Each structure stands twice: as C-alpha cells, then as structure tokens.
Tab-separated table of N, CA and C in Angstrom:
chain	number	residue	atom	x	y	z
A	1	UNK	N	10.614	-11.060	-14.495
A	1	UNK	CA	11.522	-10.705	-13.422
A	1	UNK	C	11.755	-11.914	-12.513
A	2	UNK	N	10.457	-12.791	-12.250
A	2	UNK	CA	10.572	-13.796	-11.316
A	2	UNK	C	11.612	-14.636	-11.485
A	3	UNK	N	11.229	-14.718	-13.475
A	3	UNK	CA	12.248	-16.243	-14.179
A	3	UNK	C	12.936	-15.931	-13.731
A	4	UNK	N	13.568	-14.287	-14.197
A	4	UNK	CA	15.255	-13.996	-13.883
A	4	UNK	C	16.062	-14.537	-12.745
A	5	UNK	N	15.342	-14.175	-11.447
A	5	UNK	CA	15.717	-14.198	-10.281
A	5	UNK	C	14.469	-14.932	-9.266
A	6	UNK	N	14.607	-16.233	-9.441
A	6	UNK	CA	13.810	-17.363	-8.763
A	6	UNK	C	13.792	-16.670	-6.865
A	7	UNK	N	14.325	-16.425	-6.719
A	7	UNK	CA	15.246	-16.644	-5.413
A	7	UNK	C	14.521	-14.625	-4.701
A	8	UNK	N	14.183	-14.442	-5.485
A	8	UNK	CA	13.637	-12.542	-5.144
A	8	UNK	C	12.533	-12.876	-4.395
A	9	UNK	N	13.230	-11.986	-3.345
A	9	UNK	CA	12.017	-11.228	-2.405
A	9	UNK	C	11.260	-10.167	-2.207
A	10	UNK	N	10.151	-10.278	-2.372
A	10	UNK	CA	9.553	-8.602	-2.542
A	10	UNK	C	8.900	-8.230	-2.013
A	11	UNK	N	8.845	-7.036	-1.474
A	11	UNK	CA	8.298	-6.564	-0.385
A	11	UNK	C	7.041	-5.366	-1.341
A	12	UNK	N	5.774	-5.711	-0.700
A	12	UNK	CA	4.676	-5.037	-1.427
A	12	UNK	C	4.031	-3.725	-0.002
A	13	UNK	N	4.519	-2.694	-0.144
A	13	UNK	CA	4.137	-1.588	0.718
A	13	UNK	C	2.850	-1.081	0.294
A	14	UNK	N	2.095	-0.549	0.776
A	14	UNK	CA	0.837	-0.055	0.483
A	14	UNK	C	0.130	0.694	1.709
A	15	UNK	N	-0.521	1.917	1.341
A	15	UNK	CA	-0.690	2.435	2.213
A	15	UNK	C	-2.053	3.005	1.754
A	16	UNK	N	-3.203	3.563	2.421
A	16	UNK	CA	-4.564	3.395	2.402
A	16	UNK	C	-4.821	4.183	1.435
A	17	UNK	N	-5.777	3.437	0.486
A	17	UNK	CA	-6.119	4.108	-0.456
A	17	UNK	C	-6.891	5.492	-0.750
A	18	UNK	N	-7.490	5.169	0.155
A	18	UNK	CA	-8.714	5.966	0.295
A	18	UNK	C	-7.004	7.764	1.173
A	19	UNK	N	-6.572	7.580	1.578
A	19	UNK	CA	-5.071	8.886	1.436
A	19	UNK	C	-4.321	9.109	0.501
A	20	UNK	N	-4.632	7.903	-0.231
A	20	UNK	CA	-3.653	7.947	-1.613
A	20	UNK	C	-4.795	9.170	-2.548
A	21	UNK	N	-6.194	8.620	-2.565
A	21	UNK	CA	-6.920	9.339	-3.674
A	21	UNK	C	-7.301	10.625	-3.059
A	22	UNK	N	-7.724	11.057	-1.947
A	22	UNK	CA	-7.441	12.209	-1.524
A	22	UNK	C	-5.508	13.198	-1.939
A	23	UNK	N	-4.831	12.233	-1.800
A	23	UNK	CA	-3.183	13.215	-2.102
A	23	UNK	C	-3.607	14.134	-2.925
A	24	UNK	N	-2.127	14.737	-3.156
A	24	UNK	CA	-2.269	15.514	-3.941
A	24	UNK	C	-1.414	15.428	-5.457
A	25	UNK	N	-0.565	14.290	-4.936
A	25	UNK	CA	-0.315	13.136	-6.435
A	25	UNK	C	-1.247	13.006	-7.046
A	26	UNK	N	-1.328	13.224	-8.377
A	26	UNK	CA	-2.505	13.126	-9.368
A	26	UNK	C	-1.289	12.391	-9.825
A	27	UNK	N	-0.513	11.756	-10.062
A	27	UNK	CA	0.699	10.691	-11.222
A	27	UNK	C	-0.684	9.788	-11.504
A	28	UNK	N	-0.828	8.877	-10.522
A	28	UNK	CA	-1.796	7.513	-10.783
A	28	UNK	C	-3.237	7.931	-11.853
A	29	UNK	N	-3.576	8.718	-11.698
A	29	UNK	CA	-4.482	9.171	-13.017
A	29	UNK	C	-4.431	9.009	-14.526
A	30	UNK	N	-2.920	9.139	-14.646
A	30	UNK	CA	-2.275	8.750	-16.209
A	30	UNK	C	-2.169	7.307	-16.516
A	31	UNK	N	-2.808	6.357	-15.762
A	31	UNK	CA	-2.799	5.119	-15.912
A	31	UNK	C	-3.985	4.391	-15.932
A	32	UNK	N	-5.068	5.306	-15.896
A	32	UNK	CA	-6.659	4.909	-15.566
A	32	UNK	C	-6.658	3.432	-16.877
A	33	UNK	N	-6.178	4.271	-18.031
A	33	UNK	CA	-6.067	3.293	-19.097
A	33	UNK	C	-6.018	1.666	-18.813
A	34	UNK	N	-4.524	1.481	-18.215
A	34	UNK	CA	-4.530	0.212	-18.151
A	34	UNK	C	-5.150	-0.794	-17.885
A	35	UNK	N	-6.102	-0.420	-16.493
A	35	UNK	CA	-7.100	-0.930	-15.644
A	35	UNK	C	-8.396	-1.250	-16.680
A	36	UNK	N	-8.639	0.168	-17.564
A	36	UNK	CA	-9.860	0.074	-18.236
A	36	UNK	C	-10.863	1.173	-17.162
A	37	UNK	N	-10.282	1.468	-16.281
A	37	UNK	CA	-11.052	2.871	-15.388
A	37	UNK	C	-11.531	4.065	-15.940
A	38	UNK	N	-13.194	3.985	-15.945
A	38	UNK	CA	-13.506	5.431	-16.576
A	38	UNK	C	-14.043	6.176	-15.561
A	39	UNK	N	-13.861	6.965	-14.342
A	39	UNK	CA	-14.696	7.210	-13.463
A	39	UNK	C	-14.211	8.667	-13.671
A	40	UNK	N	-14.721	9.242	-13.550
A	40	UNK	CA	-14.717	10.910	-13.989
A	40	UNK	C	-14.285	11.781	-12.874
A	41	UNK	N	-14.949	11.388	-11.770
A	41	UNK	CA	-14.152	11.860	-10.275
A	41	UNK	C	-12.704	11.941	-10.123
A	42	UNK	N	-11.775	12.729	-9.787
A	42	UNK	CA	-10.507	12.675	-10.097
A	42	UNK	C	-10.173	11.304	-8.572
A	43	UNK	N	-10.758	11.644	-7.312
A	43	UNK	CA	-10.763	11.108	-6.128
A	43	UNK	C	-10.947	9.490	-6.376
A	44	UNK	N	-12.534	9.550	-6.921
A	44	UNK	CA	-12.974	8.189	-7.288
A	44	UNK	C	-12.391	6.988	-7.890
A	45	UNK	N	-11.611	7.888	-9.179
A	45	UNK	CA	-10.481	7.171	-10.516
A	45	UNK	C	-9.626	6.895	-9.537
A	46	UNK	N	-8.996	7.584	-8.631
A	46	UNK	CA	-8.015	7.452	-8.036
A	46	UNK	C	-7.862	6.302	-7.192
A	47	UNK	N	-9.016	6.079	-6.285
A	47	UNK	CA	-9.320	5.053	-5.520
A	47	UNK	C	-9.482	4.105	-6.030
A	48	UNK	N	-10.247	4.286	-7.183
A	48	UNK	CA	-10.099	2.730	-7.771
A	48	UNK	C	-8.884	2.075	-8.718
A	49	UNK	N	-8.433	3.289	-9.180
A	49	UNK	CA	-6.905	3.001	-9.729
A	49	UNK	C	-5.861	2.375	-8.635
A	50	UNK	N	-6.093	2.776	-7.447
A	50	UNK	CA	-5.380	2.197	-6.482
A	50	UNK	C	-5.800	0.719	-6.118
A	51	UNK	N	-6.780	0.147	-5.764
A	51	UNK	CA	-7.591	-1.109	-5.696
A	51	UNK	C	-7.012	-2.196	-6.781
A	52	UNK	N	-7.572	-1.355	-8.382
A	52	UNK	CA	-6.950	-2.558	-9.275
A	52	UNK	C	-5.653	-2.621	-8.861
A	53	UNK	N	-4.573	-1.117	-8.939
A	53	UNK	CA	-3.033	-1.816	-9.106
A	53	UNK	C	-2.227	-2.604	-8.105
A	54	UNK	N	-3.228	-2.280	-7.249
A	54	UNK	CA	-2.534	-3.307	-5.122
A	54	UNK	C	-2.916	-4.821	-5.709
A	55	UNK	N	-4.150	-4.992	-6.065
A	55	UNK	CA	-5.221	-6.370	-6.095
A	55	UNK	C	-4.440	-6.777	-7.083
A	56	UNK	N	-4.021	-6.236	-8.194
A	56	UNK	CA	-3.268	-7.055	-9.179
A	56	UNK	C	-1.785	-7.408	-8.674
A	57	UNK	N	-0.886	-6.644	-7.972
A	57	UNK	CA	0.020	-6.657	-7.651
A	57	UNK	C	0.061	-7.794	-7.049
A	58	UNK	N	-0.580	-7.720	-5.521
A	58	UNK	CA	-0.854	-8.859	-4.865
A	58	UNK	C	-1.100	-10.126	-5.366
A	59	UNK	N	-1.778	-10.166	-6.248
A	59	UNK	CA	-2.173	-11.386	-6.919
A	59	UNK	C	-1.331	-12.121	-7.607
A	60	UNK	N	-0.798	-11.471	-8.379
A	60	UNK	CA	0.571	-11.803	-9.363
A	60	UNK	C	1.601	-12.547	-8.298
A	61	UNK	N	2.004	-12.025	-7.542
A	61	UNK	CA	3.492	-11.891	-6.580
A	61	UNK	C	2.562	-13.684	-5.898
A	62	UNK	N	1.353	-13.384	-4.891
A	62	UNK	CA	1.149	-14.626	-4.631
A	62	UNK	C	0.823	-15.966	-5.700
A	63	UNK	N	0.484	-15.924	-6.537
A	63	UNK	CA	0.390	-16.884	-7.577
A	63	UNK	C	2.026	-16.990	-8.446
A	64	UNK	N	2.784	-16.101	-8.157
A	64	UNK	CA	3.912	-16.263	-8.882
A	64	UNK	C	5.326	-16.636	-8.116
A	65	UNK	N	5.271	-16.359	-6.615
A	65	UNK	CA	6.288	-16.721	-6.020
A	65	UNK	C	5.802	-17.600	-4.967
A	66	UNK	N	6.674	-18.174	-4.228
A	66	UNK	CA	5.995	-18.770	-2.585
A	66	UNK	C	6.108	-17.515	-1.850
A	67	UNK	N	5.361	-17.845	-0.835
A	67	UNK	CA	4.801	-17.190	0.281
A	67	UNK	C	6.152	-16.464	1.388
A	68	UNK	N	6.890	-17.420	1.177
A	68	UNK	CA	8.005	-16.961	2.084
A	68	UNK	C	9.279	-15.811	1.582
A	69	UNK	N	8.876	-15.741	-0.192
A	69	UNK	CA	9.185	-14.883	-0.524
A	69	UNK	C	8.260	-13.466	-0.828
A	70	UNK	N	7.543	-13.385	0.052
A	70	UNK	CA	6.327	-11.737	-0.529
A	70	UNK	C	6.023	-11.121	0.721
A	71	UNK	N	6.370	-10.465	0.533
A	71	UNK	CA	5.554	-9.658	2.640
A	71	UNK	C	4.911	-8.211	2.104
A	72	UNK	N	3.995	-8.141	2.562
A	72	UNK	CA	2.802	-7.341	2.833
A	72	UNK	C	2.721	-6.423	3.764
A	73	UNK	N	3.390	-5.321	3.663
A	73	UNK	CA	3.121	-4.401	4.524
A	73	UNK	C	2.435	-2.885	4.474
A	74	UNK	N	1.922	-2.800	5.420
A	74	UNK	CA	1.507	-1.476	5.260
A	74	UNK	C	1.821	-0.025	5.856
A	75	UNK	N	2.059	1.064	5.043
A	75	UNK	CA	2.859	1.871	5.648
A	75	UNK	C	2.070	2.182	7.364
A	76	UNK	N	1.411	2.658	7.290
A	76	UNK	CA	0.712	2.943	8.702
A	76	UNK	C	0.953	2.542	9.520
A	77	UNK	N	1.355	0.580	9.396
A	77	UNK	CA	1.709	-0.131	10.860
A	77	UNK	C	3.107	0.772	10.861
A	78	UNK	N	4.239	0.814	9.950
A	78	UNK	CA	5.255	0.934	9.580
A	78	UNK	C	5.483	2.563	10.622
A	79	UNK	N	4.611	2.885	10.536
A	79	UNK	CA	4.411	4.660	11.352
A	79	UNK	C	4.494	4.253	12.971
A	80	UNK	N	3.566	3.608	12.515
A	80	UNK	CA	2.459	3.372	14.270
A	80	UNK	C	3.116	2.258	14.900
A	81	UNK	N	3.968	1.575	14.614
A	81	UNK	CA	4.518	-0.114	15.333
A	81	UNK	C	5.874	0.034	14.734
A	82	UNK	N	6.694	1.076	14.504
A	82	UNK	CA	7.500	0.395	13.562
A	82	UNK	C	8.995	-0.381	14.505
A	83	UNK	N	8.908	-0.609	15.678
A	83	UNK	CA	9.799	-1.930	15.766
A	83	UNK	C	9.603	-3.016	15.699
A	84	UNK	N	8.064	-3.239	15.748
A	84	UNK	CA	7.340	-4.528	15.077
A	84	UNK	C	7.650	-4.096	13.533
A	85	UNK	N	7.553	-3.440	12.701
A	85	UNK	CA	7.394	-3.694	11.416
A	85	UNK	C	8.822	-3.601	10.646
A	86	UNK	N	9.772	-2.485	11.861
A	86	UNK	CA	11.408	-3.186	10.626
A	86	UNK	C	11.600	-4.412	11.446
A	87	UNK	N	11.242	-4.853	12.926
A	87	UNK	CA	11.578	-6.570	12.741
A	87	UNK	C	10.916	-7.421	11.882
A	88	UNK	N	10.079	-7.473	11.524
A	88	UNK	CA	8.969	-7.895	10.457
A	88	UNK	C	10.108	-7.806	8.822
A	89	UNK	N	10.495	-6.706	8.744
A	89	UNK	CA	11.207	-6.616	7.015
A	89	UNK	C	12.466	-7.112	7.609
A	90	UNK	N	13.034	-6.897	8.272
A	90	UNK	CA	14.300	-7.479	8.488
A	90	UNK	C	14.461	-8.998	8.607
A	91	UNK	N	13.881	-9.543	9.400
A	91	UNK	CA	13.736	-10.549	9.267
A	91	UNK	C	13.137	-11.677	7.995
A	92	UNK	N	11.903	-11.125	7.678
A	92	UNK	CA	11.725	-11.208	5.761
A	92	UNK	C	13.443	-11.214	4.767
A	93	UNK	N	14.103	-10.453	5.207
A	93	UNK	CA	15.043	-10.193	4.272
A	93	UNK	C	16.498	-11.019	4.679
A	94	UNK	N	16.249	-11.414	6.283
A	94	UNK	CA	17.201	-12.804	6.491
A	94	UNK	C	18.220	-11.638	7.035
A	95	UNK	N	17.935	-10.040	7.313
A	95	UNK	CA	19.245	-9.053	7.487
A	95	UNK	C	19.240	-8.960	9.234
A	96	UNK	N	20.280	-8.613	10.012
A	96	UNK	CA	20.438	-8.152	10.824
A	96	UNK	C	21.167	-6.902	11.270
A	97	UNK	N	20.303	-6.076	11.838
A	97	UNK	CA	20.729	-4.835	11.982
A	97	UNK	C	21.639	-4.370	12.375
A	98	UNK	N	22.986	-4.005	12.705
A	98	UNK	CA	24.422	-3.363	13.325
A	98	UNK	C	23.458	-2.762	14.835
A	99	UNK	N	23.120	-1.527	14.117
A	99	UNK	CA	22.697	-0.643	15.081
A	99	UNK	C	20.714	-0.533	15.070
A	100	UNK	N	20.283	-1.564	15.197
A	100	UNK	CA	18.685	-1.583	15.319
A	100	UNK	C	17.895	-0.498	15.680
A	101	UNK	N	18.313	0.038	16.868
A	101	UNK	CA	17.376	1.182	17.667
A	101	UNK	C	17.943	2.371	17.091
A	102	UNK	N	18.846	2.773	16.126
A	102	UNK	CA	18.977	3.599	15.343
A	102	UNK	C	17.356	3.562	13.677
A	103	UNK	N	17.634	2.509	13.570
A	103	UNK	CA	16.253	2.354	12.705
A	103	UNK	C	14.990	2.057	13.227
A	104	UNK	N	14.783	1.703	14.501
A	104	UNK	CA	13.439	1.973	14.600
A	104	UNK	C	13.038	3.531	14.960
A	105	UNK	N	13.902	4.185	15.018
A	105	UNK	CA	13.866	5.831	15.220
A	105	UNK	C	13.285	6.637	13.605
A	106	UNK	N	13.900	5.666	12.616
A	106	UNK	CA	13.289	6.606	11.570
A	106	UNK	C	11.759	6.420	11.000
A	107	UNK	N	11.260	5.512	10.950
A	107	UNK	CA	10.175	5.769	10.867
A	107	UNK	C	9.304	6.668	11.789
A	108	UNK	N	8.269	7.318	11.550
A	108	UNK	CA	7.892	8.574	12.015
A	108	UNK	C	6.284	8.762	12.053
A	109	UNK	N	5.065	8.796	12.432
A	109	UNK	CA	3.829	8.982	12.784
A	109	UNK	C	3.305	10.404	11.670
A	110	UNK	N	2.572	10.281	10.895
A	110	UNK	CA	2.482	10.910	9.581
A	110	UNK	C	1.001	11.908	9.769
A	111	UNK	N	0.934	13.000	10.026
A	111	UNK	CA	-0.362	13.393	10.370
A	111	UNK	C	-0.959	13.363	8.893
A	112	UNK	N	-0.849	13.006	8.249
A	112	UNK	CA	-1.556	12.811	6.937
A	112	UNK	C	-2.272	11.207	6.989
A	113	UNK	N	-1.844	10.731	7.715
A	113	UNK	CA	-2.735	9.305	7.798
A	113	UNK	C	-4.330	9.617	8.160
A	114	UNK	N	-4.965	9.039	7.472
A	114	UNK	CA	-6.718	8.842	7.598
A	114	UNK	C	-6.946	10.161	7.379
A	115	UNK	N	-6.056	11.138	6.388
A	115	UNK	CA	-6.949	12.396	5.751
A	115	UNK	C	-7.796	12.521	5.430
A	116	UNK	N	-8.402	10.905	4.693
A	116	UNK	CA	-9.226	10.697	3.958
A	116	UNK	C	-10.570	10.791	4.889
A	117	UNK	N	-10.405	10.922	6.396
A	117	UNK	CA	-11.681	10.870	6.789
A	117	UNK	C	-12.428	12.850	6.636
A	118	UNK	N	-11.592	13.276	5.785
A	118	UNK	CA	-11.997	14.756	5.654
A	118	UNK	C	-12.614	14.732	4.432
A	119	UNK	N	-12.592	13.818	4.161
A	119	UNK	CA	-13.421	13.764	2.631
A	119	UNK	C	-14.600	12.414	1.970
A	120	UNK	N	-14.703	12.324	3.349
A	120	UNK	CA	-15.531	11.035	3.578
A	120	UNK	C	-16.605	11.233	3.067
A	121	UNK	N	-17.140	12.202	2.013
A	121	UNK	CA	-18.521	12.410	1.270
A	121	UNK	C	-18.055	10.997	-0.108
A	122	UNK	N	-16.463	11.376	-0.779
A	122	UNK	CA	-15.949	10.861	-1.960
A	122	UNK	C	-16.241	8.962	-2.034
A	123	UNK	N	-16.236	8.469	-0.120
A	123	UNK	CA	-16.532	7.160	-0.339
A	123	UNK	C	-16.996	6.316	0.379
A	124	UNK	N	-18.448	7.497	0.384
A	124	UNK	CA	-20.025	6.518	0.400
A	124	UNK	C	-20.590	5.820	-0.711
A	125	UNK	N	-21.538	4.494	-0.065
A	125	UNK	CA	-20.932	3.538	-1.350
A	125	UNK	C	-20.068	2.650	-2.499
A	126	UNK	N	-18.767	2.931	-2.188
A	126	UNK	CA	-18.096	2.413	-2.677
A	126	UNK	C	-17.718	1.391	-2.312
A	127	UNK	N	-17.116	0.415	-3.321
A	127	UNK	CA	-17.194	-1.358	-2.930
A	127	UNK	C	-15.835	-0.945	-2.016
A	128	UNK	N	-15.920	-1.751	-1.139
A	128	UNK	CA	-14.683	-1.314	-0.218
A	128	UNK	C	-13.930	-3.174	-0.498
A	129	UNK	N	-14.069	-3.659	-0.628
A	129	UNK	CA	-13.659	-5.009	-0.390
A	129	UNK	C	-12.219	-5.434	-0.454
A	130	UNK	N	-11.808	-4.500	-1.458
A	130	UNK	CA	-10.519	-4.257	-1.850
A	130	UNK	C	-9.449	-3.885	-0.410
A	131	UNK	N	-9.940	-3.083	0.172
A	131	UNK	CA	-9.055	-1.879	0.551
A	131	UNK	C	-9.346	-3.043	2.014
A	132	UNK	N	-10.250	-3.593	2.559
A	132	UNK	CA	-10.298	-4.837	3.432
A	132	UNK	C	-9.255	-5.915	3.349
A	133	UNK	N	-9.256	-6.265	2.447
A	133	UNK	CA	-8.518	-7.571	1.928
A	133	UNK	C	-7.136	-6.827	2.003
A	134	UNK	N	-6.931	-5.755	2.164
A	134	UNK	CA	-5.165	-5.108	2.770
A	134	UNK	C	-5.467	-4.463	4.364
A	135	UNK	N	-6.688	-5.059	4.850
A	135	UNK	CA	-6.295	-4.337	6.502
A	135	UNK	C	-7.256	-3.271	6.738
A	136	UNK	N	-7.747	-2.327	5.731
A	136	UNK	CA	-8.150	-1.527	5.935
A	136	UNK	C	-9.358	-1.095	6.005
A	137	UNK	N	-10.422	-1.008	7.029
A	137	UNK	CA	-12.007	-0.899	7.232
A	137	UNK	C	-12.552	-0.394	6.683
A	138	UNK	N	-13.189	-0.597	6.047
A	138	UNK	CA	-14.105	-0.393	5.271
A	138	UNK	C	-15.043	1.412	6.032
C-alpha cells in the first residue's frame, strides 16, 4: 500500500484494550490464528489479540513511513479533549475546517470507557507493557 502511495497518511486509532476485550464484539477472536494466540479465555485471547494487532500495526507504519506521515490517536482523548484531538487530525491531514465548532460537537464522552475496570479479576498479571506503550496504565 505504502509503494502504491508514498505520500499516505495514516491515522492509527486505538482505543483501550483492556474495553475492547471486555466488548461484546467477539469479531477479533477469529483471528487468534494469525498472531499464533492460544489463550482459552475468550477476554484474555481478546486482550492479547488486541496488543499483537496495535504493536504490529504500529510498528509496521513507523518503520515503513516517516513520522510526519502516522498519528496515533486514541479514541478516549478523542471523547475527553476532542478540540485538542480534531485539531490534532486536522492538522495531521494539512485540512481546514469550514465550520470547526460544528465538529468539535460530535465527538461525545462514551460511558463505556474503562468498563474494563468491572472486570478487573480478567487482568491481574498480565504483561501490560503493550497497552503502556499506547498511553494506557497499566
């Protein structure tokens, strides 16, 4: 994709894993394969299915493009800051808005953020290092 289009910017969204494997999306499960993930926990697989596919993502995009083409965001700021975070993509994308304060209106504060602390038995012990290295505490 890169060869194709030298010049692409991509924007890598991600939002905490540890809400992702609590959801109620089970999709990411049908992919344990790729990773090589055998964890039997549907929660657990999940979390770590999320870890490899961000960590690889990330990795690829920075070793494969420059820096000034990849931005890193995470939905949560995107909730919680979001006229810091569409100036943040907008500006990434070189766009200027017509009507700005019409879009910082749509993003929206998600009571599903940090669900995961309702299920905080699923990740004691777990290597967190991953989910750090995107922002998110361990």
């Amino acid at each position: 994709f890169v060869e194709f289009f030298p010049g692409v910017k991509l924007i890598h969204l991600v939002r905490d894993g540890r809400d992702m494997a609590v959801s109620q999306n089970r999709n990411p499960l049908q992919y344990l394969n790729i990773f090589d993930i055998e964890e039997e926990h549907e929660i657990k697989a999940a979390l770590a299915n999320w870890c490899a596919v961000n960590a690889w993502a990330r990795e690829r995009c920075e070793a494969l493009i420059p820096s000034e083409q990849y931005l890193l965001i995470r939905y949560e700021d995107i909730c919680h800051q979001p006229r810091k975070s569409v100036n943040r993509i907008l500006s990434f994308a070189g766009l200027e808005a017509a009507n700005v304060e019409s879009i910082y209106e749509i993003p929206k504060p998600n009571p599903t953020i940090q669900r995961w602390k309702k299920n905080r038995e699923y990740f004691h012990g777990l290597d967190t290092s991953v989910l750090k290295n995107f922002g998110y505490p361990g």
